[in-house]
Amino acid sequence: MSGGPSITLKSQPIDGNNTGNAAAQQQQQGANGAASAGASGGTAGTAQNPGHGGAAGGAGSVPAEGTRQNSLQRIQQRKLKVFNLPVPQKLAKLSMYSACQSEGCRCTGWKTPQENRHRDVESSYCPEFNEECRNASCRHSLKSHIAHLDNISSSSMDELLGAIIDMENLFMSMQRVEDEDTKKVYLYLFRLLRQCVLTRQQAVIRGPLGDPPFEAPCITKAVLSLVFYKYHHLNTPELQTMTEVAKTFLNFLNHYNFESPSTRRGDLTHEDASNYKINYTRWLVFCHVPAFCNSLRQFETSLVFGRTLLRTVFQCMSQQLKKKCISERDRFPEDKRSIITQMPKFLETLRAELLKDDSPIWDPNYRPPNSFVIQQRKRHQEVATVPIGPSVASIGGTKRASVGEPLQKRIKKEPTERPSSENLDDLPTDVVMHAMKSVSESKTTNKAEILFPVNVSRDENVKAEEQKRAIEFHVVGNSLTKPVDKQTVLWLLGLQLVFAYQLPEMPREYISQLVFDTKHKTLALIKENQPIGGICFRPFPSQGFTEIVFCAVTMSEQVKGYGTHLMNHLKDYSIQRGIKHLLTFADCDAIGYFKKQGFSKDIKLARPVYAGYIKEYDSATLMHCELHPSIVNTQFIAVIRNQSEILKELIAQRHNEVQKVRPGLTCFKEGLPSIPVESIPGLREIGWKPQMRPARSSRPLEESSDPEKLATSFASVLQSVRQHTTAWPFLRPVTAAEVPDYYDHIKYPMDLKTMGERLKKGYYQTRRLFMADMARIFSNCRFYNSPDTEYYRCANSLERYFQTKMRELGLWDK
């Protein structure tokens, strides 16, 4: 694929001569606009053209995993070699990408002297600190380029060196790629890494591309929903097979090389081509390039993209996957060949759901039951990958980021790449245990609450009676094949009277017929050996549901919680027998009761499942309740109440931890008329969230929900402004000793040093505050100085530069 080439390496040994230094020299030339595409470099990553015998296959194919792994391993080996160099050689490597610290010099990187330009600092060459830069406009020593690195830690130095190697790999890849769209993306990332090395900032992708995930639901969630939606009725081995088929598809997608927009332009509509170009750029920036440049954060394709991208590539990708399955069939283990057999069927099913506009799997609110999700997570942990012959990742292999990447980086990245439903970490066990202990102690010490419980549910009183055996619950029914004991007959007669008295509009003959019918059973509530309530029902095990016919409690025993506890017992009885659905026709007086018991008018069972089985009644409403097999309904209310108390205790503990007294805002005293609400320090920490508003592509970070990202952007701009040649008048506050009458004219002074201090304290919560302080610097200067002064001209020049840097980050809309 010319648009997204596989990153491979040249065949020269890593410790050969003229490798890293040659690439670095070419890199410096490229940064100055005079790069030569034919410069030799041994270990920098190169992108071969698959159409001309490169390491990757044809367009849109999955490259050989061995080649990918070898490439990543070689990159990592080179990084490890650089990390193990002596400190002087590391500093020499960093100096090639460090601006000269001498005053007035604009050299952006130390260049090896003419006589040593073919020597490599990564192998044997270690320049002296007094050697002069080859740049004619610089001529300063190596020491001048590394003066700012005196106090840098070893880990920070290695991080910068890793970013430099990634930058060199990107540059070499950019020289070999043919597609212009891809080349522009590589150039953008190259410049981003170059700027991050200069400013010693972490690489963060900003701009109109947005932040992952780009669409909800993601492909992984939709495919998981598809497995449940279409195959939940299968037995356990068959369901596990379809789950592994789905994982195989997702792994194939995560390793798939997408075609460039120029290649796909002919077979897409104008709108699809526009969307594909955006998604292709996102894929390069967030998924493909970070696989070999781990200075950039990598995301899995299936976790950040959704239906839009999958629709545009599904036809070509499914054909590739089918061919791969056929070619790898003989190498596949015998016990796993069912995955190959079921793959075409799965792809056709997914294709049908992909084309449907009303498919539930693409509904962001659609969720499989928790039991199914937990089961799939356990299987995912047990079987991390699905191997296919020797080329493991060609269809169901491991993640690309796991090859040749430091362990600490993988641990940091992987939790953020999970679906949003898995993003929440559990609280530490000791914190929860402490909260449970506090709740238990409070119940013991607060005697008033024990004697007079607050908001206790009626269900608790009924359970207390049941424990004392004051009431009992029995499932009774008639039989024609075996004798029925006298007690059961008496209870059935009593239940007949209860139903007849509580349901006066129902014919007594009909009630007797159903209560004594051998296919019906009745859950009886017995008190003092007399039935005071019950639920008459008929189970349909083959159809998976139970029909509730009558439900009543004696008038004198109502409003005591017996009805709720009766229904909970019936739910547990049904779950124990593998029945997960309850259906009933409720009259207008009973709809409220059934709603409280979890019934809904939204029938989730398909009509052919119950039509012809359940009895239908005039002027009654069909209601449905889905049972969760993991819930014990008779204990559910108590569990929820206990969890609620523990949660309240955890909130109280957390409140005590985070409660802080913050100083008041000073911006109003300094002349600022108003500030956004979200800029108030500490507001987000107590749980406040800004109201959702339409996204504005011109200012993507103005109201960012991530203050750290916004602060990183401000720090980058502030650092660039400080280093500008016209920033010297504004680097520190004006003192009264230098300008005695300055503060007589300027009421609200501001300077770059003060802004840096405010940035560290988290003062700049929004773009407006940051821009206001910067604008005050320039307005103060122009107010105090006349237009013919050097200070006035510096203010104008620096203001234009500031606006340019803000526009580059998408933070300026004028």
PDB file of C-alpha atoms in Angstrom, residues 327-533:
ATOM      1  CA  SER A 327      -4.066 -19.812   2.765  1.00  0.00           C
ATOM      2  CA  GLU A 328      -3.524 -20.492   6.486  1.00  0.00           C
ATOM      3  CA  ARG A 329      -6.062 -23.330   6.804  1.00  0.00           C
ATOM      4  CA  ASP A 330      -3.547 -26.185   6.723  1.00  0.00           C
ATOM      5  CA  ARG A 331      -1.332 -24.501   9.330  1.00  0.00           C
ATOM      6  CA  PHE A 332      -4.201 -23.949  11.722  1.00  0.00           C
ATOM      7  CA  PRO A 333      -4.517 -26.288  14.772  1.00  0.00           C
ATOM      8  CA  GLU A 334      -7.139 -29.004  14.405  1.00  0.00           C
ATOM      9  CA  ASP A 335      -9.131 -27.913  17.442  1.00  0.00           C
ATOM     10  CA  LYS A 336      -9.304 -24.336  16.127  1.00  0.00           C
ATOM     11  CA  ARG A 337     -10.251 -24.912  12.497  1.00  0.00           C
ATOM     12  CA  SER A 338     -13.879 -24.157  13.288  1.00  0.00           C
ATOM     13  CA  ILE A 339     -12.791 -20.494  13.429  1.00  0.00           C
ATOM     14  CA  ILE A 340     -11.796 -20.682   9.754  1.00  0.00           C
ATOM     15  CA  THR A 341     -15.084 -22.409   8.888  1.00  0.00           C
ATOM     16  CA  GLN A 342     -17.244 -19.863  10.693  1.00  0.00           C
ATOM     17  CA  MET A 343     -15.378 -16.770   9.464  1.00  0.00           C
ATOM     18  CA  PRO A 344     -17.330 -16.317   6.140  1.00  0.00           C
ATOM     19  CA  LYS A 345     -20.630 -16.691   8.000  1.00  0.00           C
ATOM     20  CA  PHE A 346     -19.555 -14.137  10.590  1.00  0.00           C
ATOM     21  CA  LEU A 347     -18.420 -11.654   7.936  1.00  0.00           C
ATOM     22  CA  GLU A 348     -21.755 -11.915   6.100  1.00  0.00           C
ATOM     23  CA  THR A 349     -23.636 -11.320   9.350  1.00  0.00           C
ATOM     24  CA  LEU A 350     -21.490  -8.316  10.183  1.00  0.00           C
ATOM     25  CA  ARG A 351     -21.903  -6.960   6.660  1.00  0.00           C
ATOM     26  CA  ALA A 352     -25.704  -7.166   6.953  1.00  0.00           C
ATOM     27  CA  GLU A 353     -25.679  -5.299  10.287  1.00  0.00           C
ATOM     28  CA  LEU A 354     -23.230  -2.765   8.859  1.00  0.00           C
ATOM     29  CA  LEU A 355     -25.648  -1.847   6.079  1.00  0.00           C
ATOM     30  CA  LYS A 356     -28.752  -1.637   8.291  1.00  0.00           C
ATOM     31  CA  ASP A 357     -29.542   1.878   9.472  1.00  0.00           C
ATOM     32  CA  ASP A 358     -31.482   0.587  12.492  1.00  0.00           C
ATOM     33  CA  SER A 359     -29.130  -2.180  13.629  1.00  0.00           C
ATOM     34  CA  PRO A 360     -29.026  -2.230  17.463  1.00  0.00           C
ATOM     35  CA  ILE A 361     -25.313  -3.093  17.615  1.00  0.00           C
ATOM     36  CA  TRP A 362     -24.479   0.423  16.374  1.00  0.00           C
ATOM     37  CA  ASP A 363     -26.692   2.064  19.007  1.00  0.00           C
ATOM     38  CA  PRO A 364     -24.407   3.692  21.637  1.00  0.00           C
ATOM     39  CA  ASN A 365     -26.926   2.805  24.353  1.00  0.00           C
ATOM     40  CA  TYR A 366     -27.160  -0.890  23.423  1.00  0.00           C
ATOM     41  CA  ARG A 367     -25.404  -3.098  25.960  1.00  0.00           C
ATOM     42  CA  PRO A 368     -25.302  -6.887  26.295  1.00  0.00           C
ATOM     43  CA  PRO A 369     -26.162  -8.218  29.754  1.00  0.00           C
ATOM     44  CA  ASN A 370     -23.436  -7.842  32.365  1.00  0.00           C
ATOM     45  CA  SER A 371     -23.124 -11.611  32.749  1.00  0.00           C
ATOM     46  CA  PHE A 372     -22.287 -11.950  29.059  1.00  0.00           C
ATOM     47  CA  VAL A 373     -19.735  -9.102  29.214  1.00  0.00           C
ATOM     48  CA  ILE A 374     -18.054 -10.621  32.297  1.00  0.00           C
ATOM     49  CA  GLN A 375     -17.929 -14.000  30.582  1.00  0.00           C
ATOM     50  CA  GLN A 376     -16.277 -12.490  27.505  1.00  0.00           C
ATOM     51  CA  ARG A 377     -13.721 -10.670  29.645  1.00  0.00           C
ATOM     52  CA  LYS A 378     -12.760 -13.931  31.355  1.00  0.00           C
ATOM     53  CA  ARG A 379     -12.309 -15.615  27.986  1.00  0.00           C
ATOM     54  CA  HIS A 380     -10.274 -12.684  26.741  1.00  0.00           C
ATOM     55  CA  GLN A 381      -7.966 -13.017  29.747  1.00  0.00           C
ATOM     56  CA  GLU A 382      -7.649 -16.789  29.296  1.00  0.00           C
ATOM     57  CA  VAL A 383      -7.005 -16.625  25.550  1.00  0.00           C
ATOM     58  CA  ALA A 384      -5.083 -13.456  24.777  1.00  0.00           C
ATOM     59  CA  THR A 385      -4.438 -14.287  21.124  1.00  0.00           C
ATOM     60  CA  VAL A 386      -5.670 -16.626  18.396  1.00  0.00           C
ATOM     61  CA  PRO A 387      -2.653 -18.022  16.504  1.00  0.00           C
ATOM     62  CA  ILE A 388      -2.890 -18.917  12.841  1.00  0.00           C
ATOM     63  CA  GLY A 389       0.106 -20.951  11.811  1.00  0.00           C
ATOM     64  CA  PRO A 390       3.496 -19.311  12.135  1.00  0.00           C
ATOM     65  CA  SER A 391       2.302 -15.805  11.295  1.00  0.00           C
ATOM     66  CA  VAL A 392       0.550 -15.216  14.610  1.00  0.00           C
ATOM     67  CA  ALA A 393      -0.471 -11.586  14.205  1.00  0.00           C
ATOM     68  CA  SER A 394      -1.358 -11.899  10.541  1.00  0.00           C
ATOM     69  CA  ILE A 395      -4.933 -12.638  11.594  1.00  0.00           C
ATOM     70  CA  GLY A 396      -5.184 -12.949  15.342  1.00  0.00           C
ATOM     71  CA  GLY A 397      -1.858 -11.869  16.715  1.00  0.00           C
ATOM     72  CA  THR A 398      -0.519  -9.680  19.438  1.00  0.00           C
ATOM     73  CA  LYS A 399      -0.599  -5.916  19.500  1.00  0.00           C
ATOM     74  CA  ARG A 400       1.928  -4.057  17.434  1.00  0.00           C
ATOM     75  CA  ALA A 401       2.844  -1.816  20.317  1.00  0.00           C
ATOM     76  CA  SER A 402       4.006  -4.790  22.367  1.00  0.00           C
ATOM     77  CA  VAL A 403       6.957  -5.515  20.066  1.00  0.00           C
ATOM     78  CA  GLY A 404      10.118  -3.610  20.784  1.00  0.00           C
ATOM     79  CA  GLU A 405       8.436  -1.239  23.205  1.00  0.00           C
ATOM     80  CA  PRO A 406       9.573  -0.608  26.787  1.00  0.00           C
ATOM     81  CA  LEU A 407       7.466  -2.394  29.372  1.00  0.00           C
ATOM     82  CA  GLN A 408       6.809   0.721  31.424  1.00  0.00           C
ATOM     83  CA  LYS A 409       5.387   2.500  28.358  1.00  0.00           C
ATOM     84  CA  ARG A 410       3.003  -0.357  27.575  1.00  0.00           C
ATOM     85  CA  ILE A 411       1.735  -0.453  31.134  1.00  0.00           C
ATOM     86  CA  LYS A 412       1.029   3.254  30.966  1.00  0.00           C
ATOM     87  CA  LYS A 413      -0.776   3.139  27.622  1.00  0.00           C
ATOM     88  CA  GLU A 414      -2.896   0.001  27.736  1.00  0.00           C
ATOM     89  CA  PRO A 415      -5.541   1.051  30.303  1.00  0.00           C
ATOM     90  CA  THR A 416      -6.365   4.173  28.274  1.00  0.00           C
ATOM     91  CA  GLU A 417      -7.041   2.100  25.162  1.00  0.00           C
ATOM     92  CA  ARG A 418      -9.862   0.087  26.657  1.00  0.00           C
ATOM     93  CA  PRO A 419     -13.486   0.812  25.844  1.00  0.00           C
ATOM     94  CA  SER A 420     -15.114   3.499  27.892  1.00  0.00           C
ATOM     95  CA  SER A 421     -17.103   0.917  29.871  1.00  0.00           C
ATOM     96  CA  GLU A 422     -13.822  -0.549  31.217  1.00  0.00           C
ATOM     97  CA  ASN A 423     -12.096   2.725  31.911  1.00  0.00           C
ATOM     98  CA  LEU A 424     -13.033   2.961  35.604  1.00  0.00           C
ATOM     99  CA  ASP A 425     -10.528   1.504  38.056  1.00  0.00           C
ATOM    100  CA  ASP A 426     -11.716  -0.250  41.226  1.00  0.00           C
ATOM    101  CA  LEU A 427     -11.058   1.389  44.550  1.00  0.00           C
ATOM    102  CA  PRO A 428      -8.280  -0.128  46.684  1.00  0.00           C
ATOM    103  CA  THR A 429      -9.517  -2.977  48.855  1.00  0.00           C
ATOM    104  CA  ASP A 430      -8.327  -1.358  52.080  1.00  0.00           C
ATOM    105  CA  VAL A 431     -10.352   1.797  51.330  1.00  0.00           C
ATOM    106  CA  VAL A 432     -13.556  -0.207  50.786  1.00  0.00           C
ATOM    107  CA  MET A 433     -12.933  -2.342  53.891  1.00  0.00           C
ATOM    108  CA  HIS A 434     -12.416   0.800  55.975  1.00  0.00           C
ATOM    109  CA  ALA A 435     -15.726   2.212  54.708  1.00  0.00           C
ATOM    110  CA  MET A 436     -17.560  -1.069  55.470  1.00  0.00           C
ATOM    111  CA  LYS A 437     -16.093  -1.083  58.967  1.00  0.00           C
ATOM    112  CA  SER A 438     -17.208   2.509  59.541  1.00  0.00           C
ATOM    113  CA  VAL A 439     -20.767   1.699  58.411  1.00  0.00           C
ATOM    114  CA  SER A 440     -20.887  -1.352  60.679  1.00  0.00           C
ATOM    115  CA  GLU A 441     -19.612   0.618  63.679  1.00  0.00           C
ATOM    116  CA  SER A 442     -22.100   3.415  63.079  1.00  0.00           C
ATOM    117  CA  LYS A 443     -24.981   0.913  63.110  1.00  0.00           C
ATOM    118  CA  THR A 444     -23.733  -0.586  66.358  1.00  0.00           C
ATOM    119  CA  THR A 445     -23.269   2.718  68.169  1.00  0.00           C
ATOM    120  CA  ASN A 446     -26.427   4.431  66.897  1.00  0.00           C
ATOM    121  CA  LYS A 447     -29.096   2.695  68.977  1.00  0.00           C
ATOM    122  CA  ALA A 448     -31.816   5.079  67.826  1.00  0.00           C
ATOM    123  CA  GLU A 449     -31.364   3.960  64.252  1.00  0.00           C
ATOM    124  CA  ILE A 450     -31.646   0.304  65.257  1.00  0.00           C
ATOM    125  CA  LEU A 451     -34.883   0.865  67.217  1.00  0.00           C
ATOM    126  CA  PHE A 452     -36.368   3.259  64.700  1.00  0.00           C
ATOM    127  CA  PRO A 453     -34.772   2.541  61.272  1.00  0.00           C
ATOM    128  CA  VAL A 454     -34.800   5.413  58.819  1.00  0.00           C
ATOM    129  CA  ASN A 455     -36.465   4.753  55.446  1.00  0.00           C
ATOM    130  CA  VAL A 456     -36.410   0.998  55.995  1.00  0.00           C
ATOM    131  CA  SER A 457     -38.079  -0.906  53.133  1.00  0.00           C
ATOM    132  CA  ARG A 458     -41.176  -2.993  53.715  1.00  0.00           C
ATOM    133  CA  ASP A 459     -39.269  -5.918  52.219  1.00  0.00           C
ATOM    134  CA  GLU A 460     -36.967  -5.930  55.283  1.00  0.00           C
ATOM    135  CA  ASN A 461     -39.893  -6.444  57.667  1.00  0.00           C
ATOM    136  CA  VAL A 462     -41.213  -9.312  55.558  1.00  0.00           C
ATOM    137  CA  LYS A 463     -37.785 -10.991  55.520  1.00  0.00           C
ATOM    138  CA  ALA A 464     -37.622 -10.667  59.301  1.00  0.00           C
ATOM    139  CA  GLU A 465     -40.994 -12.413  59.574  1.00  0.00           C
ATOM    140  CA  GLU A 466     -39.792 -15.146  57.219  1.00  0.00           C
ATOM    141  CA  GLN A 467     -36.666 -15.730  59.311  1.00  0.00           C
ATOM    142  CA  LYS A 468     -38.829 -16.088  62.417  1.00  0.00           C
ATOM    143  CA  ARG A 469     -41.043 -18.524  60.422  1.00  0.00           C
ATOM    144  CA  ALA A 470     -44.052 -16.302  61.051  1.00  0.00           C
ATOM    145  CA  ILE A 471     -44.710 -16.584  57.316  1.00  0.00           C
ATOM    146  CA  GLU A 472     -43.726 -19.241  54.769  1.00  0.00           C
ATOM    147  CA  PHE A 473     -43.561 -19.486  50.992  1.00  0.00           C
ATOM    148  CA  HIS A 474     -44.509 -22.687  49.164  1.00  0.00           C
ATOM    149  CA  VAL A 475     -44.944 -23.564  45.490  1.00  0.00           C
ATOM    150  CA  VAL A 476     -48.031 -25.793  45.260  1.00  0.00           C
ATOM    151  CA  GLY A 477     -49.992 -27.357  42.419  1.00  0.00           C
ATOM    152  CA  ASN A 478     -52.441 -30.069  41.470  1.00  0.00           C
ATOM    153  CA  SER A 479     -51.484 -33.424  39.912  1.00  0.00           C
ATOM    154  CA  LEU A 480     -53.241 -36.237  38.060  1.00  0.00           C
ATOM    155  CA  THR A 481     -50.342 -38.705  38.155  1.00  0.00           C
ATOM    156  CA  LYS A 482     -49.594 -38.811  41.884  1.00  0.00           C
ATOM    157  CA  PRO A 483     -51.607 -38.220  45.042  1.00  0.00           C
ATOM    158  CA  VAL A 484     -51.911 -34.691  46.386  1.00  0.00           C
ATOM    159  CA  ASP A 485     -51.688 -34.311  50.165  1.00  0.00           C
ATOM    160  CA  LYS A 486     -54.550 -32.787  52.123  1.00  0.00           C
ATOM    161  CA  GLN A 487     -52.543 -29.689  53.163  1.00  0.00           C
ATOM    162  CA  THR A 488     -51.842 -28.773  49.531  1.00  0.00           C
ATOM    163  CA  VAL A 489     -55.535 -29.131  48.614  1.00  0.00           C
ATOM    164  CA  LEU A 490     -56.555 -26.900  51.542  1.00  0.00           C
ATOM    165  CA  TRP A 491     -54.000 -24.280  50.498  1.00  0.00           C
ATOM    166  CA  LEU A 492     -55.237 -24.378  46.879  1.00  0.00           C
ATOM    167  CA  LEU A 493     -58.802 -23.874  48.076  1.00  0.00           C
ATOM    168  CA  GLY A 494     -57.695 -20.950  50.226  1.00  0.00           C
ATOM    169  CA  LEU A 495     -55.780 -19.410  47.311  1.00  0.00           C
ATOM    170  CA  GLN A 496     -58.873 -19.798  45.131  1.00  0.00           C
ATOM    171  CA  LEU A 497     -60.846 -17.742  47.660  1.00  0.00           C
ATOM    172  CA  VAL A 498     -58.104 -15.070  47.886  1.00  0.00           C
ATOM    173  CA  PHE A 499     -58.005 -14.646  44.086  1.00  0.00           C
ATOM    174  CA  ALA A 500     -61.805 -14.654  43.796  1.00  0.00           C
ATOM    175  CA  TYR A 501     -62.208 -12.021  46.520  1.00  0.00           C
ATOM    176  CA  GLN A 502     -59.377  -9.749  45.273  1.00  0.00           C
ATOM    177  CA  LEU A 503     -60.276 -10.150  41.573  1.00  0.00           C
ATOM    178  CA  PRO A 504     -64.071  -9.726  41.560  1.00  0.00           C
ATOM    179  CA  GLU A 505     -64.298  -9.171  37.792  1.00  0.00           C
ATOM    180  CA  MET A 506     -62.689 -12.526  37.049  1.00  0.00           C
ATOM    181  CA  PRO A 507     -65.176 -15.460  36.766  1.00  0.00           C
ATOM    182  CA  ARG A 508     -64.837 -17.871  39.691  1.00  0.00           C
ATOM    183  CA  GLU A 509     -65.068 -20.877  37.404  1.00  0.00           C
ATOM    184  CA  TYR A 510     -62.107 -19.572  35.409  1.00  0.00           C
ATOM    185  CA  ILE A 511     -60.069 -18.976  38.592  1.00  0.00           C
ATOM    186  CA  SER A 512     -60.810 -22.507  39.822  1.00  0.00           C
ATOM    187  CA  GLN A 513     -59.931 -23.970  36.451  1.00  0.00           C
ATOM    188  CA  LEU A 514     -56.458 -22.364  36.406  1.00  0.00           C
ATOM    189  CA  VAL A 515     -55.608 -22.797  40.110  1.00  0.00           C
ATOM    190  CA  PHE A 516     -56.358 -26.533  39.964  1.00  0.00           C
ATOM    191  CA  ASP A 517     -54.944 -27.022  36.446  1.00  0.00           C
ATOM    192  CA  THR A 518     -52.030 -29.462  36.510  1.00  0.00           C
ATOM    193  CA  LYS A 519     -49.950 -27.233  34.182  1.00  0.00           C
ATOM    194  CA  HIS A 520     -50.233 -24.248  36.503  1.00  0.00           C
ATOM    195  CA  LYS A 521     -48.478 -23.726  39.823  1.00  0.00           C
ATOM    196  CA  THR A 522     -49.059 -21.218  42.603  1.00  0.00           C
ATOM    197  CA  LEU A 523     -46.506 -19.565  44.862  1.00  0.00           C
ATOM    198  CA  ALA A 524     -48.419 -19.408  48.161  1.00  0.00           C
ATOM    199  CA  LEU A 525     -47.773 -17.008  51.046  1.00  0.00           C
ATOM    200  CA  ILE A 526     -48.745 -18.868  54.222  1.00  0.00           C
ATOM    201  CA  LYS A 527     -49.361 -17.151  57.559  1.00  0.00           C
ATOM    202  CA  GLU A 528     -50.660 -19.065  60.583  1.00  0.00           C
ATOM    203  CA  ASN A 529     -51.175 -22.019  58.238  1.00  0.00           C
ATOM    204  CA  GLN A 530     -53.577 -19.990  56.087  1.00  0.00           C
ATOM    205  CA  PRO A 531     -52.832 -18.615  52.564  1.00  0.00           C
ATOM    206  CA  ILE A 532     -52.960 -14.800  52.628  1.00  0.00           C
ATOM    207  CA  GLY A 533     -51.626 -14.224  49.110  1.00  0.00           C
TER     208      GLY A 533
END
